Short mmCIF file of C-alpha atoms in Angstrom, two decimals:
data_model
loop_
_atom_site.label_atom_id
_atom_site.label_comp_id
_atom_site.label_asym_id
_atom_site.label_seq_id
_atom_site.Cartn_x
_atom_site.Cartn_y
_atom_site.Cartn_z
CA UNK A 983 65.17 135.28 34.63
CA UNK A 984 65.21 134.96 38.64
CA UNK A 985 68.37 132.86 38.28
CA UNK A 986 70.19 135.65 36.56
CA UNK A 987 68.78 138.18 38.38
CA UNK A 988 70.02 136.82 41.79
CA UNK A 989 73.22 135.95 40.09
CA UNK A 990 73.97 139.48 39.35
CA UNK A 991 73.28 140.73 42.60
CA UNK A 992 75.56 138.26 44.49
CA UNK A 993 78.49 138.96 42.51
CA UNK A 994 77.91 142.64 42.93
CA UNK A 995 77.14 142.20 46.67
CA UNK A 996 80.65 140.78 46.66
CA UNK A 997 82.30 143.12 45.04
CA UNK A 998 80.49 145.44 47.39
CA UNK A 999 81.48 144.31 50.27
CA UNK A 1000 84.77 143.64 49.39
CA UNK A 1001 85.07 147.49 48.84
CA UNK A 1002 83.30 148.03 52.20
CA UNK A 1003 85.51 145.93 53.95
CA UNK A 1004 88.89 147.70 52.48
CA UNK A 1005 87.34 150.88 53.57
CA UNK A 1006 86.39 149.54 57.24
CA UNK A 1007 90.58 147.96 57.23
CA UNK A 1008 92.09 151.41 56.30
CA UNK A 1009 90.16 152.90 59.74
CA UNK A 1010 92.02 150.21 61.94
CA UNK A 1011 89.51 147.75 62.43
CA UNK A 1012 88.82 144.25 61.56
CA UNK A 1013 85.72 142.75 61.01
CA UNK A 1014 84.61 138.77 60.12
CA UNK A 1015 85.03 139.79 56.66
CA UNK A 1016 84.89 136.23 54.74
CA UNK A 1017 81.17 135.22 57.44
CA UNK A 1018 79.83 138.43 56.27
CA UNK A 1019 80.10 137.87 51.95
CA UNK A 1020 78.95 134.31 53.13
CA UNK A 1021 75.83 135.72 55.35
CA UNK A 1022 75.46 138.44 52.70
CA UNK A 1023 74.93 136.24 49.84
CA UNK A 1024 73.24 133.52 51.05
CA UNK A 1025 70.43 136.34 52.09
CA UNK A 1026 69.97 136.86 47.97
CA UNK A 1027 70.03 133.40 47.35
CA UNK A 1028 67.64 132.35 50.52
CA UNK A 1029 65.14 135.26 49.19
CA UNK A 1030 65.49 132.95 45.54
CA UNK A 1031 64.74 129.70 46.54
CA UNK A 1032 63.34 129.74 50.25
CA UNK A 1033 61.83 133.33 50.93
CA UNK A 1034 60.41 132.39 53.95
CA UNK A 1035 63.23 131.70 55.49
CA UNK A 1036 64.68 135.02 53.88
CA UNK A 1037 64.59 136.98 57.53
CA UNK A 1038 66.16 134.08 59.49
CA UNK A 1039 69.23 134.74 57.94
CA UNK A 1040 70.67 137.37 59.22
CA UNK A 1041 70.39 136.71 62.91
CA UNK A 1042 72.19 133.35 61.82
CA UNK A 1043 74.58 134.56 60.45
CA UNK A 1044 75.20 137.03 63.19
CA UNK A 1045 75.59 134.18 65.57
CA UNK A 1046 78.15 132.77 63.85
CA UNK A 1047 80.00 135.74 63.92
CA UNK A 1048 79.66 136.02 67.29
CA UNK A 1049 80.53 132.49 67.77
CA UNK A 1050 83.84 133.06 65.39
CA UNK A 1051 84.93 136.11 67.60
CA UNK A 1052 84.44 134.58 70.77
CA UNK A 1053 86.23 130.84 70.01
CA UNK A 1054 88.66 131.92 67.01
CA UNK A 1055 90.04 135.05 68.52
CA UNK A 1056 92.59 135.63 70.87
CA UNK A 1057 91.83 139.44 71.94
CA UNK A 1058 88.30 140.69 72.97
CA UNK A 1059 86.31 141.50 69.68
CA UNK A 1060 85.86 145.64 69.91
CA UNK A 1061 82.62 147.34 69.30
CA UNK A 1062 83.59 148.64 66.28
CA UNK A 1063 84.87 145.38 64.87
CA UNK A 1064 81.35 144.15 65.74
CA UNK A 1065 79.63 146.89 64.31
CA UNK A 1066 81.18 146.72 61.33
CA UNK A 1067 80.62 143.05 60.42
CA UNK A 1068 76.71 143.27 61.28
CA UNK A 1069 76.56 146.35 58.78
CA UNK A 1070 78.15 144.90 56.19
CA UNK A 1071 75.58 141.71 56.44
CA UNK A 1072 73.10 144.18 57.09
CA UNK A 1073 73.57 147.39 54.49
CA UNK A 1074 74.91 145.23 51.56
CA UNK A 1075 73.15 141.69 52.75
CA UNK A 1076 69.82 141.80 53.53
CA UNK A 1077 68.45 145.47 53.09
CA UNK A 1078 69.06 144.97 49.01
CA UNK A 1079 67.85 141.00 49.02
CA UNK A 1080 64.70 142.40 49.10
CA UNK A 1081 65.21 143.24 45.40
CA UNK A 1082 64.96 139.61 44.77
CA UNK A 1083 62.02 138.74 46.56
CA UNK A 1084 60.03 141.81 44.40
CA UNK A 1085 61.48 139.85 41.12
CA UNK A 1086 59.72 136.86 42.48
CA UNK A 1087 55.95 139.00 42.92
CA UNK A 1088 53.50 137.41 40.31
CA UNK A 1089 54.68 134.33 38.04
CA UNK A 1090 54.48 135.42 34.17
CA UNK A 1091 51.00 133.43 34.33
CA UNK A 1092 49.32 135.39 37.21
CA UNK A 1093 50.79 138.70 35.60
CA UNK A 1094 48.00 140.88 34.59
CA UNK A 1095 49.14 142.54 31.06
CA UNK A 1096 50.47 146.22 31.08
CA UNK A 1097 48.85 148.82 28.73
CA UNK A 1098 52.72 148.24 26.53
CA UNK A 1099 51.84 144.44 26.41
CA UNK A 1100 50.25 144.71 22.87
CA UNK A 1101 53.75 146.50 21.64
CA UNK A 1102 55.80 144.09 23.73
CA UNK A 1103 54.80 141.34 22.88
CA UNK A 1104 54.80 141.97 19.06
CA UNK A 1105 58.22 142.66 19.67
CA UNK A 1106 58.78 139.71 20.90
CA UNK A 1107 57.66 137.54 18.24
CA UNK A 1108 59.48 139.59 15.56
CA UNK A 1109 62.52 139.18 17.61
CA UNK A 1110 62.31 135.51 18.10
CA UNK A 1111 60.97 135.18 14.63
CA UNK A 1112 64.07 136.91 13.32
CA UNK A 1113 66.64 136.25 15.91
CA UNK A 1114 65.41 133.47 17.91
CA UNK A 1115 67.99 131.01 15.99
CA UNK A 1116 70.58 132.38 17.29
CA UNK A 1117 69.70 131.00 21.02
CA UNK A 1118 67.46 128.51 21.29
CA UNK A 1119 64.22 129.08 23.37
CA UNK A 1120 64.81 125.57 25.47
CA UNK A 1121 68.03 127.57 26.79
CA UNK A 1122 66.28 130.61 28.00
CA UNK A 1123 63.62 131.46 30.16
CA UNK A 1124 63.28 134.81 31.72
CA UNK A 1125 59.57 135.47 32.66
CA UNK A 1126 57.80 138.54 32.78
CA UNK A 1127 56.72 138.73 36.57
CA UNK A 1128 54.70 141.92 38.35
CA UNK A 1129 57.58 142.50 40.22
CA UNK A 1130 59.75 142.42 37.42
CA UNK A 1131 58.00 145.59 35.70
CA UNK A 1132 57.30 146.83 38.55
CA UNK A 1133 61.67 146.89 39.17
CA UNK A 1134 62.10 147.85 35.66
CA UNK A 1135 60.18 151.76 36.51
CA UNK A 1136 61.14 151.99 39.73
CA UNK A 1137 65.16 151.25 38.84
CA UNK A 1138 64.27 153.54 36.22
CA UNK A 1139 62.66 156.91 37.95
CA UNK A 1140 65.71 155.93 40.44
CA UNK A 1141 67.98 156.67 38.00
CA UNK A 1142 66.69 159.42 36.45
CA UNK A 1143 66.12 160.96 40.28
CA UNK A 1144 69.84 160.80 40.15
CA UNK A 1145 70.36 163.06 37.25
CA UNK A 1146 67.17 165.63 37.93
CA UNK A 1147 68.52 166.43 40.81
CA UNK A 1148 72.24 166.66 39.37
CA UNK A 1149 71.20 169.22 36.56
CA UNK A 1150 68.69 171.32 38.52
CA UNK A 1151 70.87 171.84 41.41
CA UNK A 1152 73.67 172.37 38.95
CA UNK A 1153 71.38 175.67 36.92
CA UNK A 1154 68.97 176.20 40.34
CA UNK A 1155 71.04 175.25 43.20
CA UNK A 1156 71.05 177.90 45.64
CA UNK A 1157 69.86 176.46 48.99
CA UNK A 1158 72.30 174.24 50.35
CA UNK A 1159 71.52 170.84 52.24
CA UNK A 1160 72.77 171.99 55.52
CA UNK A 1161 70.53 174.47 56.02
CA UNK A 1162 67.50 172.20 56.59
CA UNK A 1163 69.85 169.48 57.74
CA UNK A 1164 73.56 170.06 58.90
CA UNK A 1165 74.47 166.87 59.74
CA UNK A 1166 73.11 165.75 55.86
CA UNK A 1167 74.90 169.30 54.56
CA UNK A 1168 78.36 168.18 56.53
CA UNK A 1169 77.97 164.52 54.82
CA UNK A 1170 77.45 166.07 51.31
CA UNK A 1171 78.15 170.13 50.95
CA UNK A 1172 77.57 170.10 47.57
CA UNK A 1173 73.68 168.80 47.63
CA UNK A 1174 71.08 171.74 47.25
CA UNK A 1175 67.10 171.38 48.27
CA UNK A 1176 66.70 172.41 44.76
CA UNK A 1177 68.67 169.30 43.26
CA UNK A 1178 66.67 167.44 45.96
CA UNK A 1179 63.47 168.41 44.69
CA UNK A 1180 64.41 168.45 41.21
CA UNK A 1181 65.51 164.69 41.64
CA UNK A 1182 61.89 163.73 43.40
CA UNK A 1183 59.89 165.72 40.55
CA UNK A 1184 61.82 163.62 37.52
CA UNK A 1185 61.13 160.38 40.01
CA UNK A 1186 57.67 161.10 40.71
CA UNK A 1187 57.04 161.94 36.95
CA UNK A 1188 58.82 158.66 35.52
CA UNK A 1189 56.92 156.87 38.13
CA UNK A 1190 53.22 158.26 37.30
CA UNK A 1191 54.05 156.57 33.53
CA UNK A 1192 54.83 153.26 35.21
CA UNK A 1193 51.70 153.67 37.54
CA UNK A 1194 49.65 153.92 34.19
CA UNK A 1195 51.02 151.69 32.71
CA UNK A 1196 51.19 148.97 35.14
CA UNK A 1197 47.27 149.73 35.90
CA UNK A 1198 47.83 150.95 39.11
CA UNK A 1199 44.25 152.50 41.11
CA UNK A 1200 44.58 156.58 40.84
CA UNK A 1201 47.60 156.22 38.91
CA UNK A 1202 48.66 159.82 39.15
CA UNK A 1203 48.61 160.29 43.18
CA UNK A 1204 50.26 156.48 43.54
CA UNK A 1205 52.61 157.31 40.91
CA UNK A 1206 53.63 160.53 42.26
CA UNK A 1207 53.68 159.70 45.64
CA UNK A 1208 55.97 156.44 45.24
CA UNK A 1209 58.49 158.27 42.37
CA UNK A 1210 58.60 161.04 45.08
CA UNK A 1211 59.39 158.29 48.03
CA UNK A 1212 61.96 156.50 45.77
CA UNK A 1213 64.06 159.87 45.09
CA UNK A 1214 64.03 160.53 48.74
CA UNK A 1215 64.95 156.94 49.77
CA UNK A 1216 68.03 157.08 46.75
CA UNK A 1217 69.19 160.14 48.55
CA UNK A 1218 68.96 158.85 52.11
CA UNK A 1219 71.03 155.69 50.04
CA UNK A 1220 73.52 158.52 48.35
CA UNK A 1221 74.04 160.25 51.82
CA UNK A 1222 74.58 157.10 53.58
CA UNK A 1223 77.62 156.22 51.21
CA UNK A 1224 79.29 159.51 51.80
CA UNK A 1225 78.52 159.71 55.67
CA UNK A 1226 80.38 155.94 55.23
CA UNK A 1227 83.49 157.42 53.02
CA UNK A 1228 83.74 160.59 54.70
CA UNK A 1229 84.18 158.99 58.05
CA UNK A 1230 87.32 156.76 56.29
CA UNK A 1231 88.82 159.67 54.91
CA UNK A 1232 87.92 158.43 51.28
CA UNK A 1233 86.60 160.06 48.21
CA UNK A 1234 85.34 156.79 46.47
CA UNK A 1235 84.63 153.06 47.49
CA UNK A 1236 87.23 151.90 44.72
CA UNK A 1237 88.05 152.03 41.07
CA UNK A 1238 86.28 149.51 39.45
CA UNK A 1239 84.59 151.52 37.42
CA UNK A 1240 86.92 154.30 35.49
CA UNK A 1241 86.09 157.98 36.67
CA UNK A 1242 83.07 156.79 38.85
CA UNK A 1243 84.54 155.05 41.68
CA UNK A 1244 83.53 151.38 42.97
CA UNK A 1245 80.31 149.68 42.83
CA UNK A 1246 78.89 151.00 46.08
CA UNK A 1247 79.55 154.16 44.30
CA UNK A 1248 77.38 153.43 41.57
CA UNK A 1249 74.75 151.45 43.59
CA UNK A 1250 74.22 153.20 47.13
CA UNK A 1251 70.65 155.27 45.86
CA UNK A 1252 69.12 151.33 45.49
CA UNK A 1253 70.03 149.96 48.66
CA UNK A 1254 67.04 151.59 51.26
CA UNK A 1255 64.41 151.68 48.40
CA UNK A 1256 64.80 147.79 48.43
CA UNK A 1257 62.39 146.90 51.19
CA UNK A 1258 59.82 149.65 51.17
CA UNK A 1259 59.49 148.34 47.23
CA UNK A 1260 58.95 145.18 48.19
CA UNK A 1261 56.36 146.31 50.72
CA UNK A 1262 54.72 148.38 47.82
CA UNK A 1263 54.92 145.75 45.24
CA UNK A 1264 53.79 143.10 47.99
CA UNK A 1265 50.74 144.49 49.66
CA UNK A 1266 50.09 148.42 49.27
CA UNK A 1267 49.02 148.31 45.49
CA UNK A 1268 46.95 145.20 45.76
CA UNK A 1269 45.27 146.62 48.75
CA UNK A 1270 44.41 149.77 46.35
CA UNK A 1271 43.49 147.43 43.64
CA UNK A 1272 40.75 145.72 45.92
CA UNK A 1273 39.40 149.11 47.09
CA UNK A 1274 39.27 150.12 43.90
CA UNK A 1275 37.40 147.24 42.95
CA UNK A 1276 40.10 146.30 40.47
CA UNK A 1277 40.81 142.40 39.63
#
């Protein structure tokens, strides 16, 4: 459920920022390290259990960083030390709590049932007829919520944005990135406008199936048009990373993961989609829903 949810995102923000924070102390400069993991999970956790209070924290948090480097220190805290410390709070903190808060979008109760619900939930009960046993219900509660399902397709299309763009710039890639952008070419030479587009077509089409079948007002142009956002967002996320490694001189955050780096690695293309998703989740679909007249 929500608990879990969170749960997995703090010890991944963790992780994260421990990798971020190598990478910033193999440049020569040292950051509040152990107040940013503190600022940066207490921002998941905060958008849990008190999300109004969710934006307060990281201008805390950034005080008492402040506070640390003026009191603790005994040399005058440089701008990049400061930089640094605010970004990690910032990039792996806040901008991907908002993850969290669209988990939390519609209680299983309020949840208006998706076209799939009739397949779902007869799942369900065959599993927990069959299976259910095993782990008793009284130990496990993971609800259903809009914003769950509405994570579920968009983590989805994200992914598959990934690997559209990977094979069609791989059979079509002729126009490279730098042509329309240098400074995005320079951060990633390999990138093509064709991969790009590719990725945003497999996005946009995952996406119109999880408009349809999440009920969503004109399902095809709001499907399209957020699957299309999403892979553009994932790359801003991808280029982001490498702008981040190329400037340390690095080809991957770590080696957590065998032949595909650290978890940043795996997890930059969900970062900036975080908050416009909430947004979308939040307020843009019901606002089509009531012009469309839908309940």
């Amino acid at each position: 459920g929500n608990f879990i949810f969170t749960g997995i995102f703090c010890l991944m923000t963790i992780l994260g920022q421990l990798e971020y924070y190598r990478m910033v102390l193999n440049t020569g400069v040292f950051p509040a390290r152990r107040i940013s993991v503190i600022g940066a999970t207490s921002m998941f956790v905060t958008a849990l259990f008190a999300p109004e209070l969710h934006q307060i924290c990281l201008p805390m948090f950034g005080l008492w960083a402040m506070i640390w480097k003026l009191t603790m220190r005994r040399e005058i805290a440089t701008v990049a030390e400061i930089a640094t410390t605010f970004t990690g709070m910032f990039y792996l903190g806040y901008v991907p709590s908002f993850w969290v808060r669209t988990r939390l979008i519609g209680t299983e109760a309020m949840m208006e049932p998706t076209r799939l619900y009739p397949f779902t939930s007869a799942l369900r009960d065959f599993l927990q007829h069959k299976f259910g046993f095993l782990i008793p219900q009284k130990y496990v509660y993971s609800p259903f919520t809009t914003g769950a399902v509405f994570i579920f397709w968009s983590w989805l299309s994200l992914a598959f944005s990934d690997v559209g763009a990977y094979f069609v710039g791989r059979k079509y890639g002729k126009t490279k990135l730098g042509t329309i952008s240098p400074a995005a070419g320079a951060t990633s030479p390999n990138k093509s406008v064709e991969g790009v587009l590719g990725g945003c077509m497999t996005s946009a089409f995952l996406s119109i199936i999880g408009a349809w079948v999440q009920k969503w007002p004109y399902f095809f142009i709001t499907g399209a048009i957020h699957g299309t956002i999403l892979g553009l967002l994932g790359l801003i996320g991808d280029l982001t990373a490498s702008m981040l490694k190329r400037d340390a001189g690095l080809k991957d955050f770590g080696n957590l993961i065998p032949e595909h780096g650290g978890i940043l690695d795996r997890v930059d293309s969900f970062v900036w989609t975080a908050p416009y998703s909430w947004l979308v989740c939040a307020y843009v679909i019901p606002a089509l829903k009531t012009i469309a007249g839908q309940p």
